[in-house]
mmCIF file of C-alpha atoms and ligand atoms in Angstrom:
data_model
loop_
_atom_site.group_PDB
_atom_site.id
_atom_site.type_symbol
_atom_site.label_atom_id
_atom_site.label_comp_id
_atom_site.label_asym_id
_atom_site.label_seq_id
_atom_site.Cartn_x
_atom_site.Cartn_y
_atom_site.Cartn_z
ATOM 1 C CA UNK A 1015 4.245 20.818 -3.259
ATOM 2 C CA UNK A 1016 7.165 21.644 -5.303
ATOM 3 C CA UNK A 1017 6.756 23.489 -8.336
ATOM 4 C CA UNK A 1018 8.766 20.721 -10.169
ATOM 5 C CA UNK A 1019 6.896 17.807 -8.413
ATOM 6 C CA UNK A 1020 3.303 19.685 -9.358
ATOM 7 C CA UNK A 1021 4.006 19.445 -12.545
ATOM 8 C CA UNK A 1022 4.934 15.755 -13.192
ATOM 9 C CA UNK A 1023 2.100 15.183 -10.736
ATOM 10 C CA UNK A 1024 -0.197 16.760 -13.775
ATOM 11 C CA UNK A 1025 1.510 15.215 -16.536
ATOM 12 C CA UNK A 1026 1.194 11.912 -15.298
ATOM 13 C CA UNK A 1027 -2.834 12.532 -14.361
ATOM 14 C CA UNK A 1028 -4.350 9.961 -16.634
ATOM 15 C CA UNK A 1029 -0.673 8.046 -16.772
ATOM 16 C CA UNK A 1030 0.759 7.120 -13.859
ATOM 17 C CA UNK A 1031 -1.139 8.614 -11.534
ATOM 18 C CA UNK A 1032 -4.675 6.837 -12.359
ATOM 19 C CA UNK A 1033 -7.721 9.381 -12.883
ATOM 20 C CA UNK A 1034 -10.141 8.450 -10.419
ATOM 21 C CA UNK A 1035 -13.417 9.591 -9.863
ATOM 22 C CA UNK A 1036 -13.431 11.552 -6.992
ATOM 23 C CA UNK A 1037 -16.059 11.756 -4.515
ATOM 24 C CA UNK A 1038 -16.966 14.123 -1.433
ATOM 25 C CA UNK A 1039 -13.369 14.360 -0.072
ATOM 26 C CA UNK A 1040 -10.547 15.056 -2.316
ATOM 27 C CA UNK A 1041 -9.074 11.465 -1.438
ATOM 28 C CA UNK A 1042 -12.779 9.209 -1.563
ATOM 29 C CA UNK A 1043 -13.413 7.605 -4.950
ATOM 30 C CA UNK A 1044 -17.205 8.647 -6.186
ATOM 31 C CA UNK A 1045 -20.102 5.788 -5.069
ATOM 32 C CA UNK A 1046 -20.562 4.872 -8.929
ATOM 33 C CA UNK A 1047 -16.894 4.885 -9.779
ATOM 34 C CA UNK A 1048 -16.845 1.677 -11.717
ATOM 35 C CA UNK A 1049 -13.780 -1.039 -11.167
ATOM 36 C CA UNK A 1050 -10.488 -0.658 -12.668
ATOM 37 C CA UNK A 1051 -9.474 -2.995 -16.110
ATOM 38 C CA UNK A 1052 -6.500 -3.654 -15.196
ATOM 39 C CA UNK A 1053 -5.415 -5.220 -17.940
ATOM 40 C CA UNK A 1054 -5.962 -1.882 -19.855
ATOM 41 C CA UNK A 1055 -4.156 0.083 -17.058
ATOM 42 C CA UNK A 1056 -1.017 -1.650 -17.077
ATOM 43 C CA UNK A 1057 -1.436 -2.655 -21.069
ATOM 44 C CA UNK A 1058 -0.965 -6.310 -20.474
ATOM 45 C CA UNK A 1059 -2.426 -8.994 -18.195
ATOM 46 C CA UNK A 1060 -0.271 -9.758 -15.234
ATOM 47 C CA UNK A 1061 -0.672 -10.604 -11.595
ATOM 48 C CA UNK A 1062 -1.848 -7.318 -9.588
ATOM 49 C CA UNK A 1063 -0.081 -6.451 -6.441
ATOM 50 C CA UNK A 1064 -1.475 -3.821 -4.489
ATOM 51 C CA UNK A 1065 0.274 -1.309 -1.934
ATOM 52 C CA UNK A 1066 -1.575 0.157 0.483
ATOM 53 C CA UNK A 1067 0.405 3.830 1.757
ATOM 54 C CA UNK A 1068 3.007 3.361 -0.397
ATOM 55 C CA UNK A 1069 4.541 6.718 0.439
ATOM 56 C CA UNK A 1070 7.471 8.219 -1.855
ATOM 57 C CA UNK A 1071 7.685 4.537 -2.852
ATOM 58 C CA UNK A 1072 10.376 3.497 -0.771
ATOM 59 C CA UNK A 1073 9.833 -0.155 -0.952
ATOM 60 C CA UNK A 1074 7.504 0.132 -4.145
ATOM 61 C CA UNK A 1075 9.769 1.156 -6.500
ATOM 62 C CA UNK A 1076 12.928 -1.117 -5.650
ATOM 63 C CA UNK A 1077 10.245 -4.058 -5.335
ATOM 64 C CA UNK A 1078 8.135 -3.311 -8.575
ATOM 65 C CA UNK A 1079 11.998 -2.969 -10.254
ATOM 66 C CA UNK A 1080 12.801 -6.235 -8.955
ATOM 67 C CA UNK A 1081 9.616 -8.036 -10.420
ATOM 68 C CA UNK A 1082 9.338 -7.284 -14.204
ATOM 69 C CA UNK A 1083 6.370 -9.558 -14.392
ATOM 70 C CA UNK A 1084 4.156 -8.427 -11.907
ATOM 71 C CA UNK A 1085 2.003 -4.967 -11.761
ATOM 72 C CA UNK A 1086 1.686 -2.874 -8.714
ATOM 73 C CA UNK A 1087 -0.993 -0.368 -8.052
ATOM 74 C CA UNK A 1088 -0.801 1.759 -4.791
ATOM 75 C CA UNK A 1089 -2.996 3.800 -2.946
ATOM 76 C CA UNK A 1090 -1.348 6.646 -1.160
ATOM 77 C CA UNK A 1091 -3.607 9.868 -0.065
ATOM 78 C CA UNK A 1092 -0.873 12.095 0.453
ATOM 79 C CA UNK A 1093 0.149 14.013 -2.680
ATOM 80 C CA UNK A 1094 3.752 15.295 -2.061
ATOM 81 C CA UNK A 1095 4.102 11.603 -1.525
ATOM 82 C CA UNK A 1096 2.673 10.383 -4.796
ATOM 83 C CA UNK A 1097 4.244 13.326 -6.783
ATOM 84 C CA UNK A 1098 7.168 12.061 -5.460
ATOM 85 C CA UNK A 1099 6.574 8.541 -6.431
ATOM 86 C CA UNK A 1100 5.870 9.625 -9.812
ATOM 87 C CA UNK A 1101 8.452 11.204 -10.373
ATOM 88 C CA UNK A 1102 11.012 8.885 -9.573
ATOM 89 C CA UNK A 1103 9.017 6.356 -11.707
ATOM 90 C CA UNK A 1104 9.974 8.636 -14.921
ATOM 91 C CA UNK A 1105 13.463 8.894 -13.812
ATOM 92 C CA UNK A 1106 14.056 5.571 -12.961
ATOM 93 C CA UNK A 1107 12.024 4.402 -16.147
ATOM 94 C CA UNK A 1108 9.793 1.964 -13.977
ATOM 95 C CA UNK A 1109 7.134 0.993 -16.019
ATOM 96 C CA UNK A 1110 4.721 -1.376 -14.052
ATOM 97 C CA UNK A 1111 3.472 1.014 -11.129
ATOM 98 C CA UNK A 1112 0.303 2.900 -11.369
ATOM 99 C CA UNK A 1113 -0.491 5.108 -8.585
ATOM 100 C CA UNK A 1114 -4.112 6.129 -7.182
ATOM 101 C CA UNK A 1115 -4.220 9.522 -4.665
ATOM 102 C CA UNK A 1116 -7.071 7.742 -3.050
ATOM 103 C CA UNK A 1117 -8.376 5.971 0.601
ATOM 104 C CA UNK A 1118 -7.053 2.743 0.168
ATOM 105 C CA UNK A 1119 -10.334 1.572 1.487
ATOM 106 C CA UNK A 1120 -12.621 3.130 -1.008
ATOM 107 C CA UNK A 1121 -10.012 2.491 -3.637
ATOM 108 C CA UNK A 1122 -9.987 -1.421 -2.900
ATOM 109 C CA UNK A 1123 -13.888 -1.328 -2.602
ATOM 110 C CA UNK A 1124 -14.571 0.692 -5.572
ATOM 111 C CA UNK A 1125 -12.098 -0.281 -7.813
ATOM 112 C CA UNK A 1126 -10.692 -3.486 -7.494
ATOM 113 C CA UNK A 1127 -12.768 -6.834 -8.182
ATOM 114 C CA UNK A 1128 -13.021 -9.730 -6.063
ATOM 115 C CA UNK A 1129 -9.911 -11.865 -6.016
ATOM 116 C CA UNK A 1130 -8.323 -10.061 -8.398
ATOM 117 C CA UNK A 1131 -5.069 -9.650 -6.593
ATOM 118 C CA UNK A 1132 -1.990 -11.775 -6.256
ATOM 119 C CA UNK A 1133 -0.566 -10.134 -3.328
ATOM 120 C CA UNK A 1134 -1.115 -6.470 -0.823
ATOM 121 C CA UNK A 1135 1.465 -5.275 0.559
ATOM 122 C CA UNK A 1136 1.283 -3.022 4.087
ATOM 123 C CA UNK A 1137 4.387 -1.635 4.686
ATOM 124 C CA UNK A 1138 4.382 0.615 7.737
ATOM 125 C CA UNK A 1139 0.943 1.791 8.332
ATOM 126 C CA UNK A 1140 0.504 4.807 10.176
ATOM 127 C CA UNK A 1141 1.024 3.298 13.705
ATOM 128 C CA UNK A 1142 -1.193 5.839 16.211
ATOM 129 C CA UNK A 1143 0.772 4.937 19.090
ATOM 130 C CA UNK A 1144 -1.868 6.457 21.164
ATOM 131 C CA UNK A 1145 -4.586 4.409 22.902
ATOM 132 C CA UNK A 1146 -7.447 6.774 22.161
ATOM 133 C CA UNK A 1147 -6.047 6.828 19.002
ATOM 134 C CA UNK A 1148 -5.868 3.281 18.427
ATOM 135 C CA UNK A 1149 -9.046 3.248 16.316
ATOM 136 C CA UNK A 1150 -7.856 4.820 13.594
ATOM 137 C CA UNK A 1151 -5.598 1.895 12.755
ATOM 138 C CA UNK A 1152 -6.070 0.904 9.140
ATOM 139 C CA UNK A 1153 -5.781 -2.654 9.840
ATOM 140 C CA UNK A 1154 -8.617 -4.454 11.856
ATOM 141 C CA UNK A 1155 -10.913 -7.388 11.197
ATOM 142 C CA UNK A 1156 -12.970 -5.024 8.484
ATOM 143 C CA UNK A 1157 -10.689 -4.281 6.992
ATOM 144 C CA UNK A 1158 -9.292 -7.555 6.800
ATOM 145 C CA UNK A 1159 -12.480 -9.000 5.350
ATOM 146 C CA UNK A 1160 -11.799 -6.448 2.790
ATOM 147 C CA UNK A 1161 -8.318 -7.342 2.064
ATOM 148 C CA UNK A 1162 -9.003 -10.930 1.823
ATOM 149 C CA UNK A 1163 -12.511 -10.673 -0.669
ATOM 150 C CA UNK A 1164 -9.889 -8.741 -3.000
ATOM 151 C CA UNK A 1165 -6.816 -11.856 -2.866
ATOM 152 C CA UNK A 1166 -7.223 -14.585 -5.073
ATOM 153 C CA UNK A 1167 -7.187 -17.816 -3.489
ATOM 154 C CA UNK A 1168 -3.246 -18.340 -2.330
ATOM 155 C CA UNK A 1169 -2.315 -14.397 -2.680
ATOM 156 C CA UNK A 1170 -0.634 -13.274 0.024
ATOM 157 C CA UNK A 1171 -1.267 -10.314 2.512
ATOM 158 C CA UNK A 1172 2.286 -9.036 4.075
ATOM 159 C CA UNK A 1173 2.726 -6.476 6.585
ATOM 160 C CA UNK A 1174 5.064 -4.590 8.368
ATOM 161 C CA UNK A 1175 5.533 -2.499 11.250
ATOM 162 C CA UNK A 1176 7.971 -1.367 13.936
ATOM 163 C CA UNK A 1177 5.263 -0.720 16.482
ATOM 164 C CA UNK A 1178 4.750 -3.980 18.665
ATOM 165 C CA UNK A 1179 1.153 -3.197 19.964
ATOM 166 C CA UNK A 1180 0.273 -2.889 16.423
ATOM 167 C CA UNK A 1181 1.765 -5.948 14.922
ATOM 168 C CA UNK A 1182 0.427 -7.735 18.391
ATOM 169 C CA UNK A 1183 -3.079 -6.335 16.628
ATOM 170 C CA UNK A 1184 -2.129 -7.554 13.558
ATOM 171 C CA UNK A 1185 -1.559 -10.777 14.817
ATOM 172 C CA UNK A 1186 -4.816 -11.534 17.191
ATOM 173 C CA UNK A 1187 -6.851 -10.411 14.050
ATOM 174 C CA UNK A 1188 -4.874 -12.219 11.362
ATOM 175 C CA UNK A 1189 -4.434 -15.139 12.829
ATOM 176 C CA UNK A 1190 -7.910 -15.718 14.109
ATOM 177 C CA UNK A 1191 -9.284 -14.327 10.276
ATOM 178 C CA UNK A 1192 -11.353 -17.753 8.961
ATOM 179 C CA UNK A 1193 -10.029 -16.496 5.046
ATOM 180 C CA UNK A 1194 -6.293 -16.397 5.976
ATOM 181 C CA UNK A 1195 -3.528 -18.858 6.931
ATOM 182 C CA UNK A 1196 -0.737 -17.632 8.682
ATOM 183 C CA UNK A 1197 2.864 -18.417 7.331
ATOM 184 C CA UNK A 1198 6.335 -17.758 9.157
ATOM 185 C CA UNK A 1199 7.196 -14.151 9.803
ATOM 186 C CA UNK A 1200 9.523 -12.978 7.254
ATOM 187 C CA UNK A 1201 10.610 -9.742 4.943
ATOM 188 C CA UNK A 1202 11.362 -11.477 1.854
ATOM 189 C CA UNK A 1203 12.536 -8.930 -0.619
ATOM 190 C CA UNK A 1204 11.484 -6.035 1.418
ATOM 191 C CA UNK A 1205 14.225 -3.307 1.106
ATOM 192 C CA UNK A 1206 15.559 -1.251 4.575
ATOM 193 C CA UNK A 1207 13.323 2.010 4.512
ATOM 194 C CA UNK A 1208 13.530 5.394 6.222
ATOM 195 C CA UNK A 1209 10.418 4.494 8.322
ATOM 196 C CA UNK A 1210 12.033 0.926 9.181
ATOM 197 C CA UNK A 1211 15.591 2.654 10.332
ATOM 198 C CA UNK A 1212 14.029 5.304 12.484
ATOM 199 C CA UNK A 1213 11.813 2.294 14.178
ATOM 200 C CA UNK A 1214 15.193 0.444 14.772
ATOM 201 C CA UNK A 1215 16.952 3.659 15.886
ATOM 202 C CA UNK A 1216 14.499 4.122 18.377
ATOM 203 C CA UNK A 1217 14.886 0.625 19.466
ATOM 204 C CA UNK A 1218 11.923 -1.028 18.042
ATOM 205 C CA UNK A 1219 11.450 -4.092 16.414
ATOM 206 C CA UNK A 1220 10.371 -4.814 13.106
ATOM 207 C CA UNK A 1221 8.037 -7.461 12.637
ATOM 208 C CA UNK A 1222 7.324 -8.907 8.753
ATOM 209 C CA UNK A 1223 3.887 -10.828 9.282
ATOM 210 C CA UNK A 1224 2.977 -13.136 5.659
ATOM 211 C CA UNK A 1225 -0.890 -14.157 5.750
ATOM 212 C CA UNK A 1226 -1.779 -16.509 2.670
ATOM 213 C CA UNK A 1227 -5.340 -16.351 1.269
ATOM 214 C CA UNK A 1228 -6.635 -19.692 1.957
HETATM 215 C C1 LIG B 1084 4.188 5.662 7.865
HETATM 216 S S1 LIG B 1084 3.972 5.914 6.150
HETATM 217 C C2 LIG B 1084 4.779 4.490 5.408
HETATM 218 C C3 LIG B 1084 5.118 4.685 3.956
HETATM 219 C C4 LIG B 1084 5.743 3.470 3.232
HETATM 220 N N1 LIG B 1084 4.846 2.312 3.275
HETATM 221 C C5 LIG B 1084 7.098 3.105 3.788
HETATM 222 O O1 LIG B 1084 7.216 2.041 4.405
HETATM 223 O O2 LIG B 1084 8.053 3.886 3.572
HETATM 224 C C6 LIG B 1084 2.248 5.531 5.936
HETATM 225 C C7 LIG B 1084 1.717 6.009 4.605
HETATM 226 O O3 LIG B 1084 0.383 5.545 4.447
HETATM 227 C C8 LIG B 1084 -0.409 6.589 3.895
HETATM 228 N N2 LIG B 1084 -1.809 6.285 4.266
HETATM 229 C C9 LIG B 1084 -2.347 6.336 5.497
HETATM 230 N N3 LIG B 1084 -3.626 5.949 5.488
HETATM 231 C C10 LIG B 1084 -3.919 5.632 4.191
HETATM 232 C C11 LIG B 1084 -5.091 5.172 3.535
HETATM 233 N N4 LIG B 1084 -6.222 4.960 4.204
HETATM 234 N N5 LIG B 1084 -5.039 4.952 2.207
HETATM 235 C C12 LIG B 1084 -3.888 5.185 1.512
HETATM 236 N N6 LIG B 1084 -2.751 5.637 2.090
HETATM 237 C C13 LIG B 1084 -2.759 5.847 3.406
HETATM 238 C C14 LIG B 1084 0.171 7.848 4.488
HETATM 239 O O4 LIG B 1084 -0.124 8.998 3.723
HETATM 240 C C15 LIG B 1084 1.676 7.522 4.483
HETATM 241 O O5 LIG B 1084 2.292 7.912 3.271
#
C-alpha cells in the first residue's frame, strides 16, 4: 500500500474504518466479537445497507452519496481496496459509510443482528470462472440463509454480475430460497463500474437480480 493510503487507512482505524476484533486470520472477526450498535456507529438511527466486496467503492460511494438517509457498512478484505475507499470518503466528505476489513461472512455473523438490515448489496462478486473453482463462490444457499436471517422483513438482496454461470447460480438458489421473493431483474441506481465495463468489453452480459425478503 501507498504510503499516503497507509496513513488515512490508520487515521480512520476506529473512524471509518470500524475496529473489529480480529480473530485467527487477519480478515476473521474474533468468536466473542460482540454485534455492532449501529446506531452508535453511524451516530443516528437509520436504515442499514450492507455491501458485501465493496472494493475501492465504486458503486458505494456514488450510491451512499445519492441516499443521505440511509447508512452503508461494507465488508471488503482487501486493504489497498478499503484504504482506497477511505480515502475518497474524506475527500469527497461522504459521511454515512463505515467500512469493516473483514470476511463478509464472519462480519454478517458476528456483527450484525437478525433483521437488522434494509437492504445488501452484491455487486460483482469474485466470479471463479473455473469449474473446480466454482466452490469458492460467495453466494450459495448458506450463504443465502445468512443473508436473508440478517434482512428485515421486505429488505431487499440485489446482485450483480457479468458472469452468466454465476448469475444462472444465483438464480436456481434465489429463486428456489423459501425466505426470498424474486422481483424483476433490474440495476436501479447502480452506477457503470470498472468491473461492469470490462464484463461488457469482453462481451458479457450483466445481469441485476432484486430478491425481496419475504
Ligand atoms: C470483483 S471485485 C468487485 C468490487 C466492487 N463490488 C465493484 O463492483 O466494483 C470483488 C471484491 O470482493 C472482495 N471480496 C471477495 N470475497 C470477499 C468476502 N468474503 N468478504 C468481503 N469482501 C470480499 C474482493 O476483495 C474484491 O474487492
Amino acid at each position: 500500500m501507498r504510503d499516503s493510503l497507509r496513513r488515512t487507512y490508520d487515521a480512520q482505524l476506529g473512524g471509518l474504518v470500524v475496529d473489529v476484533p480480529q480473530g485467527e486470520l487477519r480478515t476473521s472477526v474474533a468468536a466473542d466479537a460482540p454485534a455492532l450498535d449501529l446506531g452508535a456507529l453511524f451516530g443516528r438511527e437509520a436504515p442499514v445497507v450492507v455491501e458485501i466486496g465493496c472494493g475501492p467503492g465504486d458503486s458505494l460511494v456514488p450510491m451512499a452519496r445519492a441516499r443521505p438517509d440511509v447508512d452503508v457498512l461494507a465488508f471488503e478484505v482487501y486493504e489497498p481496496a478499503v484504504a482506497a475507499l477511505v480515502s475518497r470518503l474524506v475527500r469527497e466528505d461522504v459521511r454515512n459509510v463505515r467500512v469493516a476489513p473483514v470476511d463478509a461472512v464472519g462480519g454478517l455473523t458476528r456483527l450484525i443482528g437478525e433483521g437488522a438490515l434494509s437492504e445488501v448489496w452484491t455487486f460483482f462478486p469474485d466470479p471463479w470462472p473455473k469449474a473446480k473453482h466454482h466452490k469458492r463462490r460467495l453466494v450459495d444457499a448458506t450463504f443465502a440463509d445468512l443473508v436473508a436471517s440478517r434482512l428485515a422483513p421486505g429488505g431487499r438482496w440485489r446482485l450483480a454480475t457479468d458472469w452468466e454461470g454465476y448469475a444462472d447460480q444465483m438464480r436456481a438458489v434465489l429463486d428456489a430460497h423459501p425466505a426470498f421473493v424474486t422481483e424483476p431483474e433490474d440495476r436501479g441506481d447502480r452506477p457503470v463500474t470498472r468491473f461492469e465495463r470490462r464484463g461488457t468489453a469482453e462481451g458479457r452480459a450483466i445481469a441485476d437480480l432484486v430478491h425481496r425478503r419475504a
